[in-house]
GROMACS .gro file of C-alpha atoms in nm:
model
  371
    1MET     CA    1   1.347   1.018   4.856
    2THR     CA    2   1.593   0.737   4.933
    3PRO     CA    3   1.542   0.429   4.722
    4SER     CA    4   1.428   0.112   4.892
    5PRO     CA    5   1.663  -0.186   4.921
    6THR     CA    6   1.479  -0.369   4.659
    7ASP     CA    7   1.587  -0.107   4.403
    8ALA     CA    8   1.935  -0.259   4.420
    9ARG     CA    9   1.822  -0.605   4.323
   10PRO     CA   10   1.954  -0.734   3.993
   11GLN     CA   11   1.730  -0.728   3.694
   12GLN     CA   12   1.812  -1.089   3.603
   13LYS     CA   13   1.852  -1.407   3.800
   14GLY     CA   14   2.199  -1.524   3.882
   15LEU     CA   15   2.375  -1.704   3.606
   16PRO     CA   16   2.461  -2.077   3.621
   17ILE     CA   17   2.817  -2.175   3.606
   18ARG     CA   18   2.952  -2.482   3.421
   19VAL     CA   19   3.315  -2.602   3.475
   20ARG     CA   20   3.440  -2.901   3.273
   21GLN     CA   21   3.770  -3.084   3.301
   22VAL     CA   22   3.956  -2.775   3.421
   23SER     CA   23   4.320  -2.839   3.510
   24LYS     CA   24   4.600  -2.611   3.618
   25THR     CA   25   4.959  -2.697   3.687
   26TYR     CA   26   5.258  -2.493   3.806
   27GLY     CA   27   5.555  -2.683   3.696
   28ARG     CA   28   5.508  -3.032   3.844
   29ALA     CA   29   5.266  -2.906   4.105
   30VAL     CA   30   4.899  -2.990   4.027
   31ALA     CA   31   4.673  -2.705   4.151
   32LEU     CA   32   4.355  -2.829   3.977
   33ASP     CA   33   4.301  -3.185   3.851
   34GLN     CA   34   4.026  -3.215   3.585
   35VAL     CA   35   3.759  -3.039   3.788
   36ASP     CA   36   3.393  -3.065   3.696
   37LEU     CA   37   3.147  -2.844   3.871
   38ASP     CA   38   2.794  -2.713   3.812
   39VAL     CA   39   2.668  -2.413   4.020
   40GLN     CA   40   2.297  -2.355   3.990
   41SER     CA   41   2.139  -2.021   3.914
   42GLY     CA   42   2.107  -1.822   4.234
   43GLU     CA   43   2.298  -2.073   4.441
   44PHE     CA   44   2.541  -1.993   4.724
   45LEU     CA   45   2.823  -2.253   4.679
   46THR     CA   46   3.135  -2.249   4.912
   47LEU     CA   47   3.467  -2.389   4.797
   48LEU     CA   48   3.608  -2.534   5.135
   49GLY     CA   49   3.946  -2.683   5.184
   50PRO     CA   50   4.285  -2.650   5.360
   51SER     CA   51   4.565  -2.417   5.238
   52GLY     CA   52   4.703  -2.540   4.912
   53SER     CA   53   4.392  -2.751   4.818
   54GLY     CA   54   4.319  -2.563   4.500
   55LYS     CA   55   4.012  -2.364   4.614
   56THR     CA   56   4.151  -2.025   4.554
   57THR     CA   57   4.295  -2.129   4.215
   58LEU     CA   58   3.954  -2.255   4.110
   59LEU     CA   59   3.797  -1.913   4.217
   60MET     CA   60   4.068  -1.727   4.028
   61VAL     CA   61   3.983  -1.931   3.715
   62LEU     CA   62   3.629  -1.824   3.748
   63ALA     CA   63   3.728  -1.467   3.795
   64GLY     CA   64   3.969  -1.474   3.498
   65PHE     CA   65   4.293  -1.402   3.685
   66VAL     CA   66   4.422  -1.758   3.630
   67ARG     CA   67   4.419  -1.927   3.280
   68PRO     CA   68   4.383  -2.310   3.315
   69ASN     CA   69   4.590  -2.554   3.106
   70GLN     CA   70   4.280  -2.722   2.982
   71GLY     CA   71   3.907  -2.727   3.030
   72SER     CA   72   3.600  -2.516   2.951
   73LEU     CA   73   3.412  -2.256   3.149
   74HIS     CA   74   3.060  -2.123   3.088
   75PHE     CA   75   2.850  -1.859   3.257
   76GLY     CA   76   2.501  -1.938   3.132
   77GLU     CA   77   2.540  -2.013   2.764
   78ARG     CA   78   2.845  -1.797   2.723
   79ASP     CA   79   3.197  -1.945   2.700
   80VAL     CA   80   3.403  -1.709   2.915
   81LEU     CA   81   3.735  -1.904   2.942
   82ARG     CA   82   3.924  -1.659   2.713
   83LEU     CA   83   3.755  -1.351   2.817
   84ALA     CA   84   3.945  -1.092   3.041
   85PRO     CA   85   3.826  -1.050   3.401
   86HIS     CA   86   3.657  -0.706   3.332
   87LYS     CA   87   3.454  -0.860   3.044
   88ARG     CA   88   3.315  -1.154   3.252
   89GLY     CA   89   3.059  -0.936   3.438
   90VAL     CA   90   3.125  -1.081   3.774
   91GLY     CA   91   3.133  -0.897   4.109
   92MET     CA   92   3.448  -0.976   4.324
   93VAL     CA   93   3.510  -0.932   4.699
   94PHE     CA   94   3.880  -0.981   4.787
   95GLN     CA   95   4.021  -1.091   5.118
   96SER     CA   96   4.181  -0.750   5.160
   97TYR     CA   97   3.867  -0.574   5.038
   98ALA     CA   98   4.096  -0.377   4.791
   99LEU     CA   99   3.917  -0.043   4.858
  100PHE     CA  100   4.073   0.283   4.724
  101PRO     CA  101   4.188   0.484   5.032
  102HIS     CA  102   4.181   0.822   4.846
  103LEU     CA  103   3.813   0.780   4.746
  104THR     CA  104   3.502   0.820   4.968
  105VAL     CA  105   3.272   0.531   5.038
  106ALA     CA  106   3.028   0.642   4.766
  107GLU     CA  107   3.317   0.688   4.513
  108ASN     CA  108   3.454   0.345   4.584
  109ILE     CA  109   3.114   0.192   4.528
  110ALA     CA  110   3.051   0.396   4.217
  111PHE     CA  111   3.385   0.289   4.053
  112PRO     CA  112   3.239  -0.014   3.856
  113LEU     CA  113   2.959   0.207   3.736
  114LYS     CA  114   3.208   0.471   3.623
  115LEU     CA  115   3.395   0.209   3.421
  116ARG     CA  116   3.072   0.104   3.259
  117ARG     CA  117   2.990   0.468   3.175
  118VAL     CA  118   2.670   0.464   3.375
  119PRO     CA  119   2.532   0.825   3.374
  120ARG     CA  120   2.598   1.000   3.705
  121PRO     CA  121   2.238   1.046   3.820
  122GLU     CA  122   2.170   0.675   3.770
  123ALA     CA  123   2.499   0.581   3.928
  124MET     CA  124   2.428   0.791   4.244
  125ARG     CA  125   2.076   0.637   4.269
  126ARG     CA  126   2.228   0.291   4.259
  127VAL     CA  127   2.510   0.376   4.512
  128GLU     CA  128   2.234   0.510   4.759
  129ALA     CA  129   2.028   0.202   4.705
  130VAL     CA  130   2.311  -0.040   4.765
  131LEU     CA  131   2.435   0.153   5.071
  132ASP     CA  132   2.083   0.117   5.208
  133LEU     CA  133   2.100  -0.252   5.125
  134VAL     CA  134   2.424  -0.316   5.315
  135GLN     CA  135   2.301  -0.103   5.610
  136LEU     CA  136   2.532   0.191   5.557
  137PRO     CA  137   2.277   0.456   5.445
  138ASP     CA  138   2.466   0.766   5.573
  139PHE     CA  139   2.825   0.659   5.504
  140GLY     CA  140   2.865   0.771   5.136
  141GLY     CA  141   3.072   1.081   5.219
  142ARG     CA  142   3.301   0.912   5.467
  143GLY     CA  143   3.659   0.812   5.392
  144VAL     CA  144   3.756   0.445   5.393
  145ASP     CA  145   4.012   0.509   5.667
  146ALA     CA  146   3.737   0.609   5.908
  147LEU     CA  147   3.563   0.276   5.872
  148SER     CA  148   3.572  -0.030   6.094
  149GLY     CA  149   3.657  -0.373   5.955
  150GLY     CA  150   3.300  -0.474   5.931
  151GLN     CA  151   3.201  -0.150   5.753
  152ARG     CA  152   3.483  -0.191   5.501
  153GLN     CA  153   3.354  -0.548   5.430
  154ARG     CA  154   3.009  -0.405   5.360
  155VAL     CA  155   3.152  -0.143   5.130
  156ALA     CA  156   3.356  -0.407   4.937
  157LEU     CA  157   3.033  -0.612   4.904
  158ALA     CA  158   2.832  -0.302   4.789
  159ARG     CA  159   3.093  -0.229   4.523
  160ALA     CA  160   3.079  -0.586   4.401
  161ILE     CA  161   2.697  -0.585   4.357
  162VAL     CA  162   2.625  -0.226   4.250
  163PHE     CA  163   2.645  -0.306   3.879
  164GLU     CA  164   2.403  -0.595   3.914
  165PRO     CA  165   2.628  -0.886   3.820
  166GLY     CA  166   2.479  -1.231   3.757
  167ILE     CA  167   2.775  -1.390   3.953
  168LEU     CA  168   2.951  -1.285   4.273
  169LEU     CA  169   3.287  -1.427   4.371
  170MET     CA  170   3.424  -1.390   4.725
  171ASP     CA  171   3.776  -1.487   4.841
  172GLU     CA  172   3.787  -1.532   5.215
  173PRO     CA  173   3.562  -1.226   5.263
  174LEU     CA  174   3.541  -1.246   5.644
  175SER     CA  175   3.885  -1.367   5.742
  176ALA     CA  176   4.006  -1.021   5.857
  177LEU     CA  177   3.717  -0.984   6.112
  178ASP     CA  178   3.718  -1.093   6.469
  179LYS     CA  179   3.520  -1.405   6.560
  180GLN     CA  180   3.207  -1.231   6.697
  181LEU     CA  181   3.175  -0.994   6.400
  182ARG     CA  182   3.264  -1.273   6.156
  183GLU     CA  183   2.979  -1.486   6.281
  184ARG     CA  184   2.735  -1.193   6.262
  185MET     CA  185   2.845  -1.108   5.903
  186GLN     CA  186   2.794  -1.473   5.801
  187ILE     CA  187   2.423  -1.444   5.885
  188GLU     CA  188   2.404  -1.098   5.707
  189LEU     CA  189   2.565  -1.231   5.390
  190ARG     CA  190   2.337  -1.531   5.384
  191ALA     CA  191   2.031  -1.303   5.422
  192LEU     CA  192   2.161  -1.058   5.161
  193HIS     CA  193   2.219  -1.346   4.914
  194ASP     CA  194   1.867  -1.474   4.964
  195ARG     CA  195   1.733  -1.124   4.878
  196LEU     CA  196   1.940  -1.062   4.567
  197GLY     CA  197   1.958  -1.414   4.409
  198ILE     CA  198   2.301  -1.357   4.266
  199THR     CA  199   2.493  -1.687   4.193
  200THR     CA  200   2.770  -1.676   4.462
  201VAL     CA  201   3.088  -1.872   4.487
  202CYS     CA  202   3.279  -1.820   4.813
  203VAL     CA  203   3.621  -1.948   4.918
  204THR     CA  204   3.692  -2.023   5.287
  205HIS     CA  205   3.884  -2.261   5.502
  206ASP     CA  206   3.639  -2.196   5.790
  207GLN     CA  207   3.408  -2.496   5.816
  208ARG     CA  208   3.146  -2.320   6.033
  209GLU     CA  209   3.137  -2.032   5.787
  210ALA     CA  210   3.075  -2.276   5.506
  211LEU     CA  211   2.798  -2.460   5.701
  212THR     CA  212   2.630  -2.131   5.789
  213MET     CA  213   2.621  -1.954   5.459
  214SER     CA  214   2.603  -2.214   5.185
  215ASN     CA  215   2.331  -2.392   4.983
  216ARG     CA  216   2.602  -2.646   4.890
  217ILE     CA  217   2.961  -2.705   4.983
  218ALA     CA  218   3.248  -2.842   4.756
  219VAL     CA  219   3.526  -2.985   4.972
  220ILE     CA  220   3.847  -2.964   4.782
  221ASP     CA  221   4.178  -3.133   4.844
  222ARG     CA  222   4.480  -3.176   4.619
  223GLY     CA  223   4.309  -3.002   4.332
  224SER     CA  224   4.007  -3.223   4.327
  225ILE     CA  225   3.654  -3.195   4.450
  226ILE     CA  226   3.623  -3.471   4.716
  227GLN     CA  227   3.260  -3.427   4.798
  228LEU     CA  228   2.983  -3.190   4.691
  229GLY     CA  229   2.656  -3.162   4.879
  230THR     CA  230   2.439  -2.964   5.110
  231PRO     CA  231   2.582  -2.866   5.454
  232LYS     CA  232   2.372  -3.132   5.619
  233GLU     CA  233   2.490  -3.398   5.366
  234ILE     CA  234   2.851  -3.298   5.410
  235TYR     CA  235   2.828  -3.295   5.793
  236ASP     CA  236   2.606  -3.600   5.850
  237ARG     CA  237   2.734  -3.819   5.572
  238PRO     CA  238   3.096  -3.738   5.479
  239SER     CA  239   3.219  -3.966   5.200
  240THR     CA  240   3.575  -3.992   5.321
  241ARG     CA  241   3.781  -3.957   5.641
  242PHE     CA  242   3.935  -3.647   5.501
  243VAL     CA  243   3.596  -3.477   5.476
  244ALA     CA  244   3.490  -3.601   5.817
  245ASP     CA  245   3.815  -3.489   5.974
  246PHE     CA  246   3.803  -3.146   5.810
  247ILE     CA  247   3.441  -3.067   5.893
  248GLY     CA  248   3.347  -3.092   6.255
  249GLU     CA  249   3.490  -3.315   6.533
  250SER     CA  250   3.491  -3.681   6.481
  251THR     CA  251   3.598  -4.007   6.653
  252PHE     CA  252   3.705  -4.299   6.431
  253LEU     CA  253   3.683  -4.662   6.556
  254PRO     CA  254   3.782  -4.971   6.359
  255VAL     CA  255   3.503  -5.201   6.265
  256THR     CA  256   3.472  -5.541   6.092
  257GLY     CA  257   3.209  -5.683   5.860
  258SER     CA  258   3.039  -5.630   5.533
  259GLY     CA  259   2.690  -5.590   5.372
  260GLY     CA  260   2.440  -5.536   5.651
  261THR     CA  261   2.645  -5.676   5.945
  262PHE     CA  262   2.927  -5.491   6.114
  263ARG     CA  263   3.090  -5.527   6.457
  264LEU     CA  264   3.258  -5.283   6.685
  265GLY     CA  265   3.491  -5.514   6.876
  266ALA     CA  266   3.257  -5.797   6.996
  267GLN     CA  267   2.948  -5.591   6.965
  268ALA     CA  268   2.711  -5.604   6.658
  269LEU     CA  269   2.610  -5.265   6.537
  270LYS     CA  270   2.244  -5.189   6.473
  271LEU     CA  271   2.216  -5.030   6.127
  272GLU     CA  272   1.839  -5.001   6.096
  273GLY     CA  273   1.775  -4.802   5.766
  274TYR     CA  274   2.141  -4.736   5.705
  275THR     CA  275   2.341  -4.890   5.415
  276PRO     CA  276   2.716  -4.869   5.453
  277PRO     CA  277   2.945  -4.825   5.162
  278PRO     CA  278   3.133  -5.130   5.025
  279GLY     CA  279   3.467  -5.185   5.201
  280ALA     CA  280   3.368  -4.985   5.511
  281ASN     CA  281   3.618  -5.044   5.804
  282LEU     CA  282   3.575  -4.725   6.017
  283LEU     CA  283   3.293  -4.613   6.243
  284MET     CA  284   3.269  -4.230   6.258
  285LEU     CA  285   3.092  -4.067   6.554
  286ARG     CA  286   3.030  -3.704   6.626
  287PRO     CA  287   3.074  -3.601   6.990
  288GLU     CA  288   2.750  -3.400   7.003
  289ARG     CA  289   2.554  -3.704   6.869
  290LEU     CA  290   2.652  -3.939   7.147
  291ALA     CA  291   2.408  -3.943   7.443
  292LEU     CA  292   2.570  -3.995   7.778
  293LEU     CA  293   2.338  -4.201   7.981
  294PRO     CA  294   2.321  -4.130   8.354
  295GLU     CA  295   2.409  -4.416   8.598
  296GLY     CA  296   2.100  -4.621   8.673
  297ALA     CA  297   1.902  -4.479   8.393
  298PRO     CA  298   1.689  -4.713   8.173
  299GLY     CA  299   1.823  -4.805   7.833
  300PRO     CA  300   1.747  -4.587   7.534
  301ASP     CA  301   1.529  -4.671   7.236
  302PRO     CA  302   1.595  -5.043   7.142
  303ARG     CA  303   1.727  -4.949   6.797
  304TYR     CA  304   2.006  -4.737   6.956
  305ASN     CA  305   2.357  -4.873   6.994
  306VAL     CA  306   2.506  -4.863   7.339
  307ILE     CA  307   2.877  -4.876   7.411
  308THR     CA  308   3.054  -4.869   7.752
  309GLY     CA  309   3.377  -4.752   7.896
  310ARG     CA  310   3.539  -4.538   8.160
  311VAL     CA  311   3.586  -4.159   8.174
  312THR     CA  312   3.945  -4.057   8.136
  313ASP     CA  313   3.922  -3.678   8.124
  314ILE     CA  314   3.673  -3.387   8.123
  315VAL     CA  315   3.746  -3.067   7.943
  316TYR     CA  316   3.549  -2.754   8.019
  317GLN     CA  317   3.493  -2.548   7.697
  318GLY     CA  318   3.246  -2.276   7.791
  319GLU     CA  319   2.904  -2.369   7.656
  320SER     CA  320   2.991  -2.736   7.662
  321VAL     CA  321   3.198  -3.006   7.833
  322LEU     CA  322   3.403  -3.264   7.638
  323VAL     CA  323   3.410  -3.599   7.804
  324GLN     CA  324   3.691  -3.839   7.695
  325ILE     CA  325   3.597  -4.208   7.740
  326ARG     CA  326   3.815  -4.518   7.704
  327LEU     CA  327   3.594  -4.799   7.567
  328ASP     CA  328   3.590  -5.150   7.716
  329ASP     CA  329   3.666  -5.294   7.372
  330GLY     CA  330   3.958  -5.049   7.321
  331GLY     CA  331   3.962  -4.713   7.149
  332THR     CA  332   3.870  -4.370   7.278
  333VAL     CA  333   3.559  -4.160   7.208
  334ALA     CA  334   3.461  -3.805   7.293
  335ALA     CA  335   3.111  -3.702   7.394
  336ARG     CA  336   2.995  -3.340   7.421
  337VAL     CA  337   2.752  -3.241   7.688
  338SER     CA  338   2.604  -2.892   7.746
  339SER     CA  339   2.748  -2.709   8.046
  340ALA     CA  340   2.400  -2.686   8.184
  341ARG     CA  341   2.358  -3.055   8.193
  342ALA     CA  342   2.712  -3.096   8.339
  343ALA     CA  343   2.621  -2.858   8.613
  344LEU     CA  344   2.320  -3.081   8.704
  345GLY     CA  345   2.555  -3.381   8.744
  346ALA     CA  346   2.500  -3.545   8.406
  347VAL     CA  347   2.869  -3.603   8.365
  348PRO     CA  348   3.049  -3.884   8.554
  349VAL     CA  349   3.383  -3.809   8.719
  350PRO     CA  350   3.718  -3.931   8.574
  351GLY     CA  351   3.753  -4.301   8.653
  352ALA     CA  352   3.374  -4.367   8.665
  353SER     CA  353   3.201  -4.604   8.426
  354ALA     CA  354   3.010  -4.454   8.136
  355ARG     CA  355   2.742  -4.562   7.889
  356LEU     CA  356   2.701  -4.401   7.545
  357ALA     CA  357   2.406  -4.437   7.312
  358PHE     CA  358   2.370  -4.340   6.944
  359ALA     CA  359   2.117  -4.404   6.679
  360PRO     CA  360   2.193  -4.551   6.333
  361GLU     CA  361   2.132  -4.213   6.167
  362ASP     CA  362   2.402  -4.056   6.393
  363MET     CA  363   2.687  -4.273   6.286
  364ASN     CA  364   2.869  -4.313   5.959
  365LEU     CA  365   3.072  -4.600   5.818
  366LEU     CA  366   3.372  -4.508   5.604
  367CYS     CA  367   3.664  -4.654   5.428
  368GLY     CA  368   4.005  -4.544   5.553
  369GLU     CA  369   4.292  -4.579   5.783
  370ALA     CA  370   4.211  -4.615   6.161
  371GLY     CA  371   4.515  -4.414   6.278
   0.00000   0.00000   0.00000
């Protein structure tokens, strides 16, 4: 009888991770700069940042492939900083999957069990169970070369979890897949994580991937964690212009003021319930959070801010239309409207006047350069 997917669940909860003051340099180049990080037991944390930000270096420190210049690293109560990679008990999924082409699917998955001298009957039971878990129940006897990209990704994941690790590390696990398959696998990985409860740290430069899969996201730049929070916190309330620019589309407009009074040009902003940070001088707006008011329509809720301008361009992007608007007080904003609404005439033509409304919770005031 084929074991159920639950048979492949780990016997223990995922281990928490504690990183303290970890630094890594390569000559004069700083890859990691005194990084502190706590990953909770069973959490899915994504390290997100541009190329060269230090996210992969941090993952390799966790895996044991890079030794930092200073700092400490604990998995649970165990100090693992000086342990070799194979002694840390972590599962690893590489960007290239790193499967053995001369072995069958089942042999690839069983490899970590062989290294751990798991008896063959028990190893085969675990392989069958984990194949079921990753939705490849009849693929054990196939060669790796006969698999599609998505199937290889599943085999690599199965190999990483078959020995029931407390921690799973993934380095750009979906980057080799096409867009449609990648988006489907994001949902599958999230669902699998929820079932297994393995503490998972994933590296990606894909913002949508991070938002889709993660419990929390650590945005990294120049070797430092710039912001750590839930996907909603990172997206709705980015702490810096870098984070706002890197995650999602944003418009930035200069504002003046302090405390609870700010102005966009000559217009006072309504801040009801929102406390700006000290020194804020930029208004950040997301295109999809701006409501384009039809001509002649009544004003929105009184607590909403309304700005006016003229449409300069309309860009069709499939499921939505991006409307570029030059504001009366200067500056340009972009508003995103669904294609369905655009087809119903909700978008004014270039040259026409436009009104945009946004609630206090749909804006963000930041410190930074306006350019």
